[in-house]
PDB file of C-alpha atoms in Angstrom:
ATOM      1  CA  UNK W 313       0.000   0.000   0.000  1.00 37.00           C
ATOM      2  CA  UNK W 314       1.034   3.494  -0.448  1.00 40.00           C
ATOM      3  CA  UNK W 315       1.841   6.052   1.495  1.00 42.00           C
ATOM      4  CA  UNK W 316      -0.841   8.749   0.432  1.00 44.00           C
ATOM      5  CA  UNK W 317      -3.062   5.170   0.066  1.00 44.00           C
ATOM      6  CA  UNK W 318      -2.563   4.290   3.991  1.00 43.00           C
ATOM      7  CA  UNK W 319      -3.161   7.633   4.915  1.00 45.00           C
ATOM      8  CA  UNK W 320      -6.219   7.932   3.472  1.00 49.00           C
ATOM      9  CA  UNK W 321      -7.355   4.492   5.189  1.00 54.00           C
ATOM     10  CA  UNK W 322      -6.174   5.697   8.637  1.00 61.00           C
ATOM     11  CA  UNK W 323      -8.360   8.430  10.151  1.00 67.00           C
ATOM     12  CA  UNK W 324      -6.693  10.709  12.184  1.00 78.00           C
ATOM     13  CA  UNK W 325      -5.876  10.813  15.753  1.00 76.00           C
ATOM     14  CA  UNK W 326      -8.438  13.680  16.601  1.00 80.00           C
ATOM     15  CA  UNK W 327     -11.018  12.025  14.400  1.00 89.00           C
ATOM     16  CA  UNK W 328     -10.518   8.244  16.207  1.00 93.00           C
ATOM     17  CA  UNK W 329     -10.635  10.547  19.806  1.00 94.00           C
ATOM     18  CA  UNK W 330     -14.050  12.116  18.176  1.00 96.00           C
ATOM     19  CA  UNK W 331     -15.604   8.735  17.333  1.00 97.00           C
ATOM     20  CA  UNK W 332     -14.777   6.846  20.774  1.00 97.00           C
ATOM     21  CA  UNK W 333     -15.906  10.284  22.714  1.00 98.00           C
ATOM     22  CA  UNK W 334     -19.147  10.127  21.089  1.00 98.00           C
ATOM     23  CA  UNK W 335     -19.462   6.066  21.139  1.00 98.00           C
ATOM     24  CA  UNK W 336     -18.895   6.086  24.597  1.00 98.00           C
ATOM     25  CA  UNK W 337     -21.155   8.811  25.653  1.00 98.00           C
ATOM     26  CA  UNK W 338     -24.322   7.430  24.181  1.00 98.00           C
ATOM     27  CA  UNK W 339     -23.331   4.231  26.177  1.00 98.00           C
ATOM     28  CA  UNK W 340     -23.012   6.182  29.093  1.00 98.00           C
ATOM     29  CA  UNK W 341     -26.552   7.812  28.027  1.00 98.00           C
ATOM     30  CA  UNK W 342     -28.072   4.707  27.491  1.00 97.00           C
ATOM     31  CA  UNK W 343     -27.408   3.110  30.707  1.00 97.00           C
ATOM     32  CA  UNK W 344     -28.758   6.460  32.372  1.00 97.00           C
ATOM     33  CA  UNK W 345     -26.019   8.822  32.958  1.00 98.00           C
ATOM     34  CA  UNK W 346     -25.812  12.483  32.207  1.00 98.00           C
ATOM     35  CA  UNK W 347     -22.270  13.320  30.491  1.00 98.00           C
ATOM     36  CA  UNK W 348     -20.381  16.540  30.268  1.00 98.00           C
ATOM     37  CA  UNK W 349     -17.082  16.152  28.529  1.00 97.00           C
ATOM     38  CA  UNK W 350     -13.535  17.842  29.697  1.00 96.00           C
ATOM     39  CA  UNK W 351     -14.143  18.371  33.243  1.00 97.00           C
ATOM     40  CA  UNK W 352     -11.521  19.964  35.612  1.00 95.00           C
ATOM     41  CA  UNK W 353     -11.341  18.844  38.991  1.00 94.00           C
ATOM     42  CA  UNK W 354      -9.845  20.598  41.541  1.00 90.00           C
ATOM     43  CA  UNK W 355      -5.952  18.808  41.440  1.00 90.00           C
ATOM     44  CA  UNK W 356      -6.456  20.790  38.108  1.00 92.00           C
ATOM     45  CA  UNK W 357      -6.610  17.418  36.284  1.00 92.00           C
ATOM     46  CA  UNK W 358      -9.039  17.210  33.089  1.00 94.00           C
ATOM     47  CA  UNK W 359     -11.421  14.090  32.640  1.00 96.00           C
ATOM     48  CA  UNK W 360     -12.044  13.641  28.817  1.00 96.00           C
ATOM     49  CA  UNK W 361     -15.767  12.458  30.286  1.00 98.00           C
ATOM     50  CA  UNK W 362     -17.366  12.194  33.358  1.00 98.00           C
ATOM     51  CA  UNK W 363     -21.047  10.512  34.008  1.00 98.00           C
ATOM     52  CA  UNK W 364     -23.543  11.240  36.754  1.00 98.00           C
ATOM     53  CA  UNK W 365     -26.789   9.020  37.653  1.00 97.00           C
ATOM     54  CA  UNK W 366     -29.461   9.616  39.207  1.00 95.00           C
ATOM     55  CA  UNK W 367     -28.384   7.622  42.303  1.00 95.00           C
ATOM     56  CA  UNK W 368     -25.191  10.129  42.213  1.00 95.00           C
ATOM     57  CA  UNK W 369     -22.683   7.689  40.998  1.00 97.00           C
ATOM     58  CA  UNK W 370     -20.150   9.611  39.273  1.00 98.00           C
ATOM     59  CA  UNK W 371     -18.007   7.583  36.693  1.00 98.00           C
ATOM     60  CA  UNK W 372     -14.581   9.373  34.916  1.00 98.00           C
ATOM     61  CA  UNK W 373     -14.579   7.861  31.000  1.00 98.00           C
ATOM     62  CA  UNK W 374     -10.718   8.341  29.706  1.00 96.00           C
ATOM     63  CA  UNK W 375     -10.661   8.358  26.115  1.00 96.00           C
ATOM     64  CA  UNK W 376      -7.577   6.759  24.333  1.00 94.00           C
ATOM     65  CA  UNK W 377      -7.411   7.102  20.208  1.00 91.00           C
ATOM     66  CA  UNK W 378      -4.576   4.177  20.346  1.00 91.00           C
ATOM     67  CA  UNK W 379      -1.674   3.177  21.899  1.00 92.00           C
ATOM     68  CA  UNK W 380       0.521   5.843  21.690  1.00 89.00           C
ATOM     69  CA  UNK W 381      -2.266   7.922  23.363  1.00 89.00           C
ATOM     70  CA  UNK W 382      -2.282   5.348  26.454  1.00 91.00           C
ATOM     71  CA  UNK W 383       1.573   5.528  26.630  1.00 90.00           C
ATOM     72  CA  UNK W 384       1.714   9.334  26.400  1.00 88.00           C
ATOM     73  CA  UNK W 385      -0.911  10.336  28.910  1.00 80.00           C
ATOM     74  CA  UNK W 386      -0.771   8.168  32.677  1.00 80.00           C
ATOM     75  CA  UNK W 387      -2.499  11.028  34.640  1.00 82.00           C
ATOM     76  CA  UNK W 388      -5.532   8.348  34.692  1.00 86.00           C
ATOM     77  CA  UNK W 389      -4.510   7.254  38.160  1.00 88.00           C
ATOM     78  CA  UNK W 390      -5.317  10.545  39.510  1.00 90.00           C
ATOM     79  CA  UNK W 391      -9.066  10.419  38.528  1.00 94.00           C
ATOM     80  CA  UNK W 392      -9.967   7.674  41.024  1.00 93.00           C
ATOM     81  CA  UNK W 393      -9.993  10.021  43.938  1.00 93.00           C
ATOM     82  CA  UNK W 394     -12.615  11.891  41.998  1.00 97.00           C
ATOM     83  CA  UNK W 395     -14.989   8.732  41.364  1.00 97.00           C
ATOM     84  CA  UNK W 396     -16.793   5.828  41.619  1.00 98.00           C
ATOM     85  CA  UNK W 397     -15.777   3.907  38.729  1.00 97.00           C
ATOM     86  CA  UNK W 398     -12.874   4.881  36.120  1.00 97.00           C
ATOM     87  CA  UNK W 399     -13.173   3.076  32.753  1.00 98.00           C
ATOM     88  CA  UNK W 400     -11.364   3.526  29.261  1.00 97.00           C
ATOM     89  CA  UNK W 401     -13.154   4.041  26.200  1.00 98.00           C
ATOM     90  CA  UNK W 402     -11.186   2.815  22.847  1.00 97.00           C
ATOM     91  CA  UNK W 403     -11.119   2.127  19.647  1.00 97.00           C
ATOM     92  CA  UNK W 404     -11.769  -1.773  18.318  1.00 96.00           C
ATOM     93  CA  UNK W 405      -7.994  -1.735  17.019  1.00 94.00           C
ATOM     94  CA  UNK W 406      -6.647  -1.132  21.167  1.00 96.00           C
ATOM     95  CA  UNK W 407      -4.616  -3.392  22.462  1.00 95.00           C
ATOM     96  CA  UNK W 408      -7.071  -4.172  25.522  1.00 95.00           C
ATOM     97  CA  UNK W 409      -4.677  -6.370  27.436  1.00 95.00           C
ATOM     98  CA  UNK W 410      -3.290  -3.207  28.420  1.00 94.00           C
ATOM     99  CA  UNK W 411      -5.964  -2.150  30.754  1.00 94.00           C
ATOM    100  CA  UNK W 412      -6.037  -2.383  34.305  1.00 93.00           C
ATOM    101  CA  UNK W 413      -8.280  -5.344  35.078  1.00 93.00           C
ATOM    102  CA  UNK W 414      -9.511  -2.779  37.811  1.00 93.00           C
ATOM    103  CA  UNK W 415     -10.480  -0.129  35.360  1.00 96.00           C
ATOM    104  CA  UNK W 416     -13.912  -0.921  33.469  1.00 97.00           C
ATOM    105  CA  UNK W 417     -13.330  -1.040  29.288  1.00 98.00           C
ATOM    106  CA  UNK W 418     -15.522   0.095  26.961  1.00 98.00           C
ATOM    107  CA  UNK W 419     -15.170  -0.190  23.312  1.00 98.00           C
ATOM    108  CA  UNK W 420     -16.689   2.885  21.206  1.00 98.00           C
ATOM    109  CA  UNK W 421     -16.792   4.002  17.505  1.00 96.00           C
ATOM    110  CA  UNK W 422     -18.915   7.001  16.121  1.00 95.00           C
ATOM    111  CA  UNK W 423     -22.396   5.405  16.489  1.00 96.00           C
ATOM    112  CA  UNK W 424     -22.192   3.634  20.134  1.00 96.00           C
ATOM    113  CA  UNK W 425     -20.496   1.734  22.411  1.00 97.00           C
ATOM    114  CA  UNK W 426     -19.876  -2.271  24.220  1.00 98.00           C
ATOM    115  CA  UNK W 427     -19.241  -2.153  27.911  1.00 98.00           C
ATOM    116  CA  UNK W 428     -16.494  -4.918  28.132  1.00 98.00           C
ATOM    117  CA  UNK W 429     -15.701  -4.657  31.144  1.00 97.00           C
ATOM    118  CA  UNK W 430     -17.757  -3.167  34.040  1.00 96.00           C
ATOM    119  CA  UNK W 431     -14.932  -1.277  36.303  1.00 96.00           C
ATOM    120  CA  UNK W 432     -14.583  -1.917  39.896  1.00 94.00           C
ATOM    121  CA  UNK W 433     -16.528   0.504  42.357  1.00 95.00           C
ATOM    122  CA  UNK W 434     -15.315   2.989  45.041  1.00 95.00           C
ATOM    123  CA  UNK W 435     -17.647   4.975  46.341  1.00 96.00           C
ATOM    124  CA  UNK W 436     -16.614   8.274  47.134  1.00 97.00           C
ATOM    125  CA  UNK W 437     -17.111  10.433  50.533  1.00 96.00           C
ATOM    126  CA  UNK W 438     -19.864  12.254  50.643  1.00 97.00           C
ATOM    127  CA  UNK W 439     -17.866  15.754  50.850  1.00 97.00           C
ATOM    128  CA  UNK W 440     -16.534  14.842  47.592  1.00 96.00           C
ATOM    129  CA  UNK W 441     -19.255  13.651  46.157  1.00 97.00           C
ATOM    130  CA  UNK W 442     -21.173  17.104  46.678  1.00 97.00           C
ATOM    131  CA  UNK W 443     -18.134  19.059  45.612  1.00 96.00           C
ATOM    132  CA  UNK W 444     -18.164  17.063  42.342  1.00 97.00           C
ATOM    133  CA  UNK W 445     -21.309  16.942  41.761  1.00 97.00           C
ATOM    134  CA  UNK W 446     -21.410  20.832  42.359  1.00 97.00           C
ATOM    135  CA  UNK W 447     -18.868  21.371  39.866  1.00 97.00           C
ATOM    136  CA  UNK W 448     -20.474  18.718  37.570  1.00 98.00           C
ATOM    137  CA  UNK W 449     -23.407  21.147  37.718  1.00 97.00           C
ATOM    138  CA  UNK W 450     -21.749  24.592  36.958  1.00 96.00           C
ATOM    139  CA  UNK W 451     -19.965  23.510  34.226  1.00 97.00           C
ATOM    140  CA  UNK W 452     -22.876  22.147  32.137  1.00 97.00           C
ATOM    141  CA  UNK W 453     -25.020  25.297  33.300  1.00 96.00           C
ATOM    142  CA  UNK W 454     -22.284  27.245  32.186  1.00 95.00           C
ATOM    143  CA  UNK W 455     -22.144  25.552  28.851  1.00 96.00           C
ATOM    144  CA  UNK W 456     -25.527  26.251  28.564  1.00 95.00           C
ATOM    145  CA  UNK W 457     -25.965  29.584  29.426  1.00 95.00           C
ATOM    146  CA  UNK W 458     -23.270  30.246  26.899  1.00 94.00           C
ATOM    147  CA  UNK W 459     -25.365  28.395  24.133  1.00 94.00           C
ATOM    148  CA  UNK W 460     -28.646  30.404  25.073  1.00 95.00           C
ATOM    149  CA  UNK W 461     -26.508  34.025  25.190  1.00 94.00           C
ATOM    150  CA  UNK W 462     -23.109  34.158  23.216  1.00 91.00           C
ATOM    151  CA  UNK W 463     -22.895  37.535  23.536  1.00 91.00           C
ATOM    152  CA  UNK W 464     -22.973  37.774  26.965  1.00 86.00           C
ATOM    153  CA  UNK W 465     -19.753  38.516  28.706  1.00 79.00           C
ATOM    154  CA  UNK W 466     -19.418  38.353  32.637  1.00 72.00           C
ATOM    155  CA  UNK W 467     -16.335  40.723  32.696  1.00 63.00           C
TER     156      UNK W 467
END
């Protein structure tokens, strides 16, 4: 195969992190969570997804396009204190031997999602539930208040 041939059989990085994003987060939907997508938490540490039930289980999704993704980025670890369950969302080409049997996998493409793994559960303290939860809250209201008024500029 050529070059400009393979290339053009090979989406992109951003595109493959697009695809398992979206797969994953009508999974997520469908089994009754609300999702907001690149969430800060207070260590400063950015979940690519995070879920939230209606029982307040909170659940961190971390999205990995491939391997060289996985290799690149081990900040996962840190998301635990900040849930109930940590999974990883990838593509059907992942090398899933690589995941924690701790951490749930899920594997996504652009139209939905196969939980593979359910991930082990932690449940959080209650302080840090509400604080999560809180910030779970602002950020989508904020997301949507900036939808409704994109003119609007808080100074």
């Amino acid at each position: 195969m050529s070059r400009s041939a393979h290339a053009l059989s090979t989406p992109a990085r951003p595109d493959v992190t697009c695809a398992v994003r979206r797969g994953a987060t009508r999974l997520l939907r469908q089994a009754g969570f609300v999702v907001a997508s690149e969430m800060t938490f207070a260590s400063g540490r950015r979940a690519d997804l995070v879920g939230l039930r209606r029982n307040h289980e909170i659940w961190i999704i971390e999205v990995k396009s491939g391997l060289a993704d996985f290799r690149a980025d081990q900040k996962w670890n840190a998301y635990v204190d900040y849930c109930d369950a940590l999974a990883f969302a990838v593509p059907e080409s992942f090398p899933i031997e690589l995941i924690p049997p701790e951490i749930g996998l899920i594997m996504a493409d652009g139209f939905g999602g196969e939980m593979l793994r359910e991930p082990l559960r932690s449940p959080l303290a209650p302080p840090r539930r509400k604080a999560v939860t809180l910030a779970f809250a602002q950020l989508v209201s904020a997301r949507l208040m900036a939808i409704e008024d994109p003119d609007f500029s808080a100074g």
